[in-house]
Coordinates of C-alpha atoms in Angstrom, one line a residue:
V167 CA -20.0 21.1 -31.1
I168 CA -17.9 17.7 -31.7
L169 CA -19.8 14.9 -32.2
A170 CA -19.1 11.2 -30.8
V171 CA -20.8 8.1 -32.6
E172 CA -20.2 4.6 -31.4
D173 CA -18.5 2.4 -34.0
G174 CA -19.5 -0.9 -32.2
K175 CA -16.4 -1.4 -31.2
G176 CA -16.1 -0.3 -28.3
G177 CA -14.5 3.7 -29.2
Y178 CA -16.1 6.3 -31.1
L179 CA -16.2 8.4 -34.8
F180 CA -15.6 11.8 -33.9
C181 CA -17.2 14.5 -36.2
D182 CA -17.6 17.3 -36.6
P183 CA -20.4 18.7 -38.2
T184 CA -18.9 22.6 -38.5
V185 CA -16.1 21.3 -40.9
E186 CA -17.4 21.9 -45.0
F187 CA -15.9 18.7 -46.8
A188 CA -14.6 16.7 -43.6
P189 CA -15.5 13.0 -43.9
P190 CA -16.9 11.4 -40.7
G191 CA -14.0 10.8 -38.4
D192 CA -11.2 14.0 -39.5
L193 CA -11.7 16.5 -37.1
P194 CA -9.5 19.9 -37.5
P195 CA -5.9 19.4 -36.1
A196 CA -6.2 21.6 -33.1
D197 CA -8.7 18.9 -32.3
C198 CA -6.7 16.7 -32.6
D199 CA -5.4 13.7 -29.8
R200 CA -6.6 15.2 -27.0
D201 CA -8.7 14.8 -23.5
V202 CA -12.6 15.5 -24.8
L203 CA -15.6 15.3 -21.8
L204 CA -18.2 12.7 -23.2
I205 CA -21.8 13.3 -21.9
K206 CA -23.7 10.1 -22.2
D207 CA -26.9 9.0 -21.4
G208 CA -26.7 11.7 -19.0
K209 CA -23.3 10.9 -17.4
A210 CA -19.7 11.4 -18.1
E211 CA -16.8 10.0 -18.8
W212 CA -13.5 11.4 -20.4
V213 CA -12.5 9.6 -23.4
R214 CA -9.0 10.7 -26.1
T215 CA -9.9 11.6 -29.7
P216 CA -7.4 10.1 -31.9
K217 CA -4.4 11.4 -34.1
H218 CA -4.9 12.7 -37.5
D219 CA -3.4 14.3 -40.6
P220 CA -2.7 17.5 -40.3
G221 CA -1.5 17.9 -43.3
T222 CA 1.0 19.9 -45.4
A223 CA 0.4 23.0 -47.6
T224 CA 3.2 23.8 -50.4
F225 CA 3.1 27.1 -52.2
S226 CA 5.7 27.4 -55.5
L227 CA 5.7 30.6 -56.1
D228 CA 5.9 32.0 -60.3
L229 CA 5.7 35.8 -59.1
Q230 CA 7.4 39.7 -60.5
V231 CA 8.1 42.5 -58.5
E232 CA 7.4 46.0 -60.5
P233 CA 9.8 48.8 -60.4
D234 CA 6.6 50.4 -58.4
G235 CA 7.3 47.4 -55.6
R236 CA 4.0 45.8 -56.6
V237 CA 4.2 42.0 -56.9
S238 CA 2.1 39.9 -59.0
G239 CA 2.0 36.3 -60.7
W240 CA 0.9 32.6 -60.2
I241 CA 1.3 31.1 -57.0
A242 CA 0.9 26.8 -57.4
V243 CA -1.2 25.4 -54.1
K244 CA -0.1 21.4 -53.1
S245 CA -2.1 20.4 -50.3
S246 CA -2.8 17.4 -48.4
G247 CA -4.2 15.7 -45.3
Y248 CA -6.4 18.1 -43.6
A249 CA -5.4 20.9 -45.5
A250 CA -6.3 19.6 -48.7
I251 CA -10.2 19.2 -47.3
R252 CA -10.0 23.3 -47.0
H253 CA -9.3 23.5 -50.5
H254 CA -11.5 20.9 -51.8
A255 CA -14.0 23.5 -51.3
L256 CA -12.7 25.5 -54.2
E257 CA -14.5 22.8 -56.7
T258 CA -17.8 23.3 -55.5
L259 CA -18.5 26.7 -56.0
E260 CA -19.6 27.6 -58.9
D261 CA -19.9 31.3 -58.8
D262 CA -16.5 33.0 -60.3
E263 CA -15.9 35.9 -57.6
E264 CA -17.0 33.0 -54.7
R265 CA -14.0 31.1 -55.7
R266 CA -11.9 34.2 -56.2
G267 CA -12.9 35.1 -52.8
R268 CA -12.2 31.5 -51.3
A269 CA -8.9 31.1 -52.5
T270 CA -8.2 34.7 -51.3
G271 CA -8.4 33.2 -48.1
L272 CA -6.8 29.9 -48.5
L273 CA -3.9 32.3 -49.3
Y274 CA -3.9 34.7 -46.3
P275 CA -0.8 32.2 -45.1
V276 CA 1.4 33.5 -48.0
Y277 CA 0.0 36.8 -48.6
F278 CA -3.0 38.3 -46.7
G279 CA -5.0 40.3 -48.3
A280 CA -3.4 39.1 -51.9
T281 CA -6.2 40.3 -54.6
V282 CA -6.7 37.0 -56.7
A283 CA -7.4 37.7 -59.8
D284 CA -7.7 34.4 -62.3
L285 CA -7.9 30.5 -60.6
E286 CA -6.3 27.4 -62.3
I287 CA -8.1 24.7 -60.7
P288 CA -7.4 20.6 -62.4
A289 CA -10.8 18.8 -62.6
K290 CA -11.9 15.8 -61.0
Q291 CA -9.2 15.5 -58.1
P292 CA -10.1 12.7 -55.9
A293 CA -11.9 13.4 -53.0
S294 CA -8.7 12.1 -50.5
G295 CA -5.8 12.4 -51.2
E296 CA -3.6 15.8 -52.8
F297 CA -5.3 18.8 -54.0
H298 CA -3.7 21.2 -56.7
F299 CA -4.6 24.9 -57.9
R300 CA -3.0 27.6 -59.4
A301 CA -4.1 31.4 -58.5
Y302 CA -2.7 34.6 -59.6
I303 CA -2.3 37.4 -57.4
D304 CA -1.7 41.0 -56.9
V305 CA -0.4 42.3 -53.8
S306 CA -0.6 46.1 -53.6
N307 CA 3.1 48.4 -52.6
E308 CA 1.5 50.5 -49.7
A309 CA 4.6 50.1 -47.9
N310 CA 6.4 50.9 -50.6
E311 CA 6.5 55.0 -50.0
S312 CA 10.2 56.0 -50.5
P313 CA 11.2 56.1 -54.7
F314 CA 14.3 55.4 -53.4
E315 CA 14.1 51.5 -52.2
R316 CA 11.0 49.1 -52.4
N317 CA 10.1 46.9 -49.5
V318 CA 9.9 42.8 -50.3
E319 CA 7.9 41.0 -48.1
P320 CA 8.7 37.6 -47.1
P321 CA 5.9 34.9 -48.1
M322 CA 4.9 33.9 -45.0
T323 CA 3.2 37.3 -43.6
G324 CA -0.2 35.4 -42.7
V325 CA 1.1 32.6 -41.4
G326 CA -1.2 31.5 -38.0
L327 CA 1.5 31.5 -35.4
P328 CA 0.5 31.6 -31.7
Y329 CA 0.9 34.3 -29.5
L330 CA 2.3 33.4 -25.9
E331 CA 3.6 37.1 -24.9
V332 CA 3.6 36.6 -21.0
P333 CA 3.6 39.0 -19.0
E334 CA 6.2 39.8 -16.5
D335 CA 4.2 39.7 -13.1
S336 CA 2.0 36.8 -14.5
P337 CA 1.7 33.6 -11.6
P338 CA 3.2 30.7 -13.5
R339 CA 1.2 28.5 -15.4
K340 CA -0.3 24.8 -14.6
W341 CA -1.6 23.5 -18.3
P342 CA -0.1 22.5 -20.8
L343 CA -0.6 24.7 -23.9
R344 CA -2.3 23.4 -27.1
L345 CA -1.3 24.4 -30.5
A346 CA -3.0 23.1 -33.9
A347 CA -0.2 21.0 -35.7
Q348 CA 0.4 22.3 -38.5
T349 CA 3.0 22.4 -42.1
I350 CA 3.4 25.5 -44.6
R351 CA 6.6 25.6 -47.0
V352 CA 7.1 28.0 -49.3
T353 CA 9.3 27.4 -52.3
G354 CA 9.9 28.4 -55.9
Q355 CA 11.2 32.3 -57.1
I356 CA 10.4 36.0 -57.0
K357 CA 11.7 38.2 -60.4
L358 CA 13.2 41.5 -59.2
P359 CA 12.9 44.1 -61.6
E360 CA 15.6 45.8 -63.7
G361 CA 17.8 47.9 -61.9
W362 CA 17.1 46.7 -58.8
H363 CA 18.9 44.6 -56.2
P364 CA 19.1 43.8 -52.8
A365 CA 20.1 46.6 -50.7
D366 CA 22.2 43.5 -48.0
D367 CA 21.5 39.3 -48.2
P368 CA 19.6 38.7 -45.0
A369 CA 20.3 35.9 -42.7
P370 CA 18.8 33.2 -42.5
L371 CA 17.1 31.7 -39.4
H372 CA 16.5 27.6 -38.2
V373 CA 14.9 27.3 -34.9
K374 CA 13.1 24.3 -33.5
R375 CA 11.5 24.4 -30.4
H376 CA 9.5 22.3 -28.4
G377 CA 7.7 21.1 -31.4
L378 CA 8.5 24.2 -33.5
T379 CA 10.8 23.9 -35.9
A380 CA 11.1 27.1 -38.2
N381 CA 13.5 27.0 -41.6
L382 CA 13.6 30.3 -43.4
A383 CA 15.9 32.1 -45.6
W384 CA 15.5 34.0 -49.2
N385 CA 18.6 32.6 -51.4
L386 CA 19.2 35.2 -53.1
D387 CA 20.7 34.3 -57.1
R388 CA 22.3 37.7 -58.3
S389 CA 23.6 36.5 -62.0
T390 CA 19.4 36.1 -62.6
N391 CA 18.2 38.5 -60.2
C392 CA 16.1 36.4 -58.7
C393 CA 15.3 35.6 -55.1
K394 CA 14.2 32.2 -54.1
P395 CA 12.3 31.8 -50.5
S396 CA 13.0 28.3 -49.0
L397 CA 10.6 28.5 -46.0
E398 CA 9.0 25.8 -43.8
I399 CA 6.7 25.9 -40.5
V400 CA 6.5 22.3 -38.6
I401 CA 3.9 22.8 -35.8
S402 CA 3.7 18.7 -34.5
A403 CA 3.1 19.0 -30.8
N404 CA -0.2 19.3 -30.0
D405 CA 0.1 20.0 -26.2
V406 CA 3.3 21.8 -24.7
P407 CA 4.3 21.3 -21.1
P408 CA 3.1 24.6 -19.0
E409 CA 7.2 24.9 -18.0
S410 CA 8.1 25.1 -21.7
V411 CA 5.4 27.6 -22.9
V412 CA 7.7 30.7 -21.7
D413 CA 10.7 29.7 -24.4
L414 CA 8.2 28.0 -27.1
G415 CA 7.3 31.9 -26.7
A416 CA 10.6 33.3 -27.8
A417 CA 11.3 31.0 -30.1
V418 CA 7.7 32.6 -31.9
E419 CA 9.2 35.6 -31.4
S420 CA 12.1 35.2 -33.5
V421 CA 10.5 33.7 -36.3
R422 CA 7.7 36.5 -36.5
S423 CA 10.3 39.2 -36.1
W424 CA 12.6 37.4 -39.1
L425 CA 8.9 37.1 -41.1
D426 CA 8.7 41.1 -40.4
K427 CA 12.0 41.9 -42.0
P428 CA 11.0 43.2 -45.6
L429 CA 13.9 42.0 -48.0
V430 CA 15.3 45.8 -49.2
L431 CA 15.9 46.6 -53.1
S432 CA 18.1 49.8 -53.6
P433 CA 17.8 51.1 -57.6
T434 CA 21.7 50.4 -58.9
N435 CA 21.0 53.4 -61.5
A436 CA 19.2 56.5 -62.1
N437 CA 17.6 54.3 -65.1
A438 CA 16.2 52.1 -62.6
L439 CA 13.7 54.8 -61.1
A440 CA 13.1 55.9 -65.0
T441 CA 11.4 53.1 -65.4
V442 CA 8.7 53.0 -62.9
E443 CA 6.4 54.9 -64.6
R444 CA 7.1 53.9 -67.9
T445 CA 6.0 50.4 -67.1
R446 CA 3.5 50.2 -65.3
L447 CA 0.9 49.3 -67.6
S448 CA 3.3 46.9 -70.2
N449 CA 3.1 44.2 -67.4
F450 CA -0.6 43.9 -67.4
P451 CA -0.8 39.7 -68.4
R452 CA -4.5 38.9 -70.1
L453 CA -5.8 36.3 -68.2
S454 CA -8.2 33.4 -68.7
S455 CA -11.6 35.4 -67.1
G456 CA -12.8 38.8 -68.2
E457 CA -14.4 39.2 -64.4
G458 CA -11.2 38.3 -63.6
Q459 CA -9.1 41.0 -65.5
L460 CA -11.6 43.5 -64.4
A461 CA -10.3 42.5 -60.3
L462 CA -7.0 42.9 -61.9
V463 CA -7.7 46.7 -63.0
E464 CA -9.1 47.5 -59.7
S465 CA -6.5 46.4 -57.3
R466 CA -3.5 48.0 -60.0
Y467 CA -5.8 50.9 -61.1
P468 CA -8.5 52.0 -58.8
S469 CA -11.0 54.7 -59.5
G470 CA -8.8 57.1 -56.8
G471 CA -5.6 56.1 -58.3
N472 CA -4.1 57.1 -62.4
L473 CA -6.6 57.7 -64.6
Q474 CA -4.7 57.5 -67.2
L475 CA -3.5 54.0 -66.7
R476 CA -6.5 52.8 -65.3
R477 CA -8.3 54.0 -68.8
A478 CA -5.4 52.5 -70.6
A479 CA -5.9 49.2 -68.3
L480 CA -10.2 48.9 -69.1
E481 CA -9.5 49.5 -72.9
K482 CA -7.5 46.3 -72.8
V483 CA -9.8 44.6 -71.2
M484 CA -12.9 45.9 -73.7
E485 CA -10.3 44.8 -76.4
W486 CA -9.3 41.0 -75.1
F487 CA -13.2 40.4 -73.7
H488 CA -15.4 42.3 -75.7
D489 CA -17.1 38.9 -76.3
N490 CA -18.7 39.0 -72.8
P491 CA -21.2 41.3 -72.6
K492 CA -21.2 41.7 -69.2
V493 CA -17.8 42.6 -68.8
A494 CA -17.8 45.0 -71.9
F495 CA -20.8 46.7 -70.1
L496 CA -18.9 47.0 -66.8
S497 CA -15.8 48.1 -68.6
Q498 CA -17.6 50.6 -70.3
T499 CA -19.3 52.0 -67.3
Y500 CA -15.8 52.4 -65.9
L501 CA -14.6 54.2 -68.9
A502 CA -17.8 56.7 -69.0
N503 CA -17.2 57.7 -64.9
I504 CA -13.2 58.5 -66.3
D505 CA -14.8 60.5 -69.0
L506 CA -16.7 62.9 -66.4
S507 CA -13.8 62.7 -64.3
E508 CA -12.1 64.8 -67.1
G509 CA -15.1 66.7 -67.7
K510 CA -15.8 65.4 -70.6
P511 CA -19.5 64.9 -69.7
A512 CA -20.7 64.5 -73.8
A513 CA -18.3 61.3 -73.9
G514 CA -19.0 60.0 -71.1
K515 CA -22.8 60.5 -71.8
K516 CA -22.1 58.5 -75.6
R517 CA -20.1 56.0 -73.3
M518 CA -22.8 54.8 -71.0
A519 CA -25.9 55.5 -73.9
A520 CA -23.5 52.1 -75.9
A521 CA -22.6 50.5 -72.8
L522 CA -27.1 50.4 -72.5
D523 CA -27.4 49.2 -75.6
T524 CA -25.3 45.7 -75.3

């Protein structure tokens, strides 16, 4: 329910009480600049909500692709307008796990399903204006089944494009299509693993149709073995005329098709394949919190995977965060479970006893 409060000037101040941290008068982009039916004193009248800045979210990448295809590293996020309102929620959460969970949702446009293992949020950011934060992410390599190639997904896998598929036998549309205005940009770089190079140079895509603008390119730098994505999607029109919906749907599908195609990497020699196992733990970075470090362990080295690597990672956590009782206890517990899985009950029992003593 959208509330309308008389502003004393013959108009209304519109508020959405379901949106956290939005000041009075700021509405979600889908509710701005549209006709609404106002119920007042038992009577109804049509009024129009005002325009508002939908904002921009810019994601600057500093990522690395591991030889096994996993992607990890830092994403710096800068947001403005309504996008910043949603991001400000991070400041109000005191529990680290809850903050990482909220950040995971905020990063959906670029990496849907990524694990957020660490967060850096500058203190005392103004309630209005830009909002900044950095997140360390880890993305699994489930799409990389072949040992002879690696697929790097475009970092816009979760961007909110409208679904506009219109069946051929549908009657002509009579009403405009309502879209939510937004601007999403992705910049920065993704470092490719040594010995692996793009199999080809994907062609860029430039689309401009009925309020949708998309400029998508990988920008490969073979001298540094980096790809520097330059991705931008802007939806500026709130109402698309009914006669333009089919054409807009074709443009959206071309954008979605480009985003669905990964950057395929191929090994340059046999040594590239040999580095996969050797480097899996060498790129295990130390994060700012023990809880985040354990989250990274669970993402990279789950209990159902390679137990040798899991043990080595947990031992690193113990070394780095031995003065954190909660992290030390959980690490010891996980190591005890590995002992039991490897048929070492005595070692597991001893480790559990040590954990309970902490």
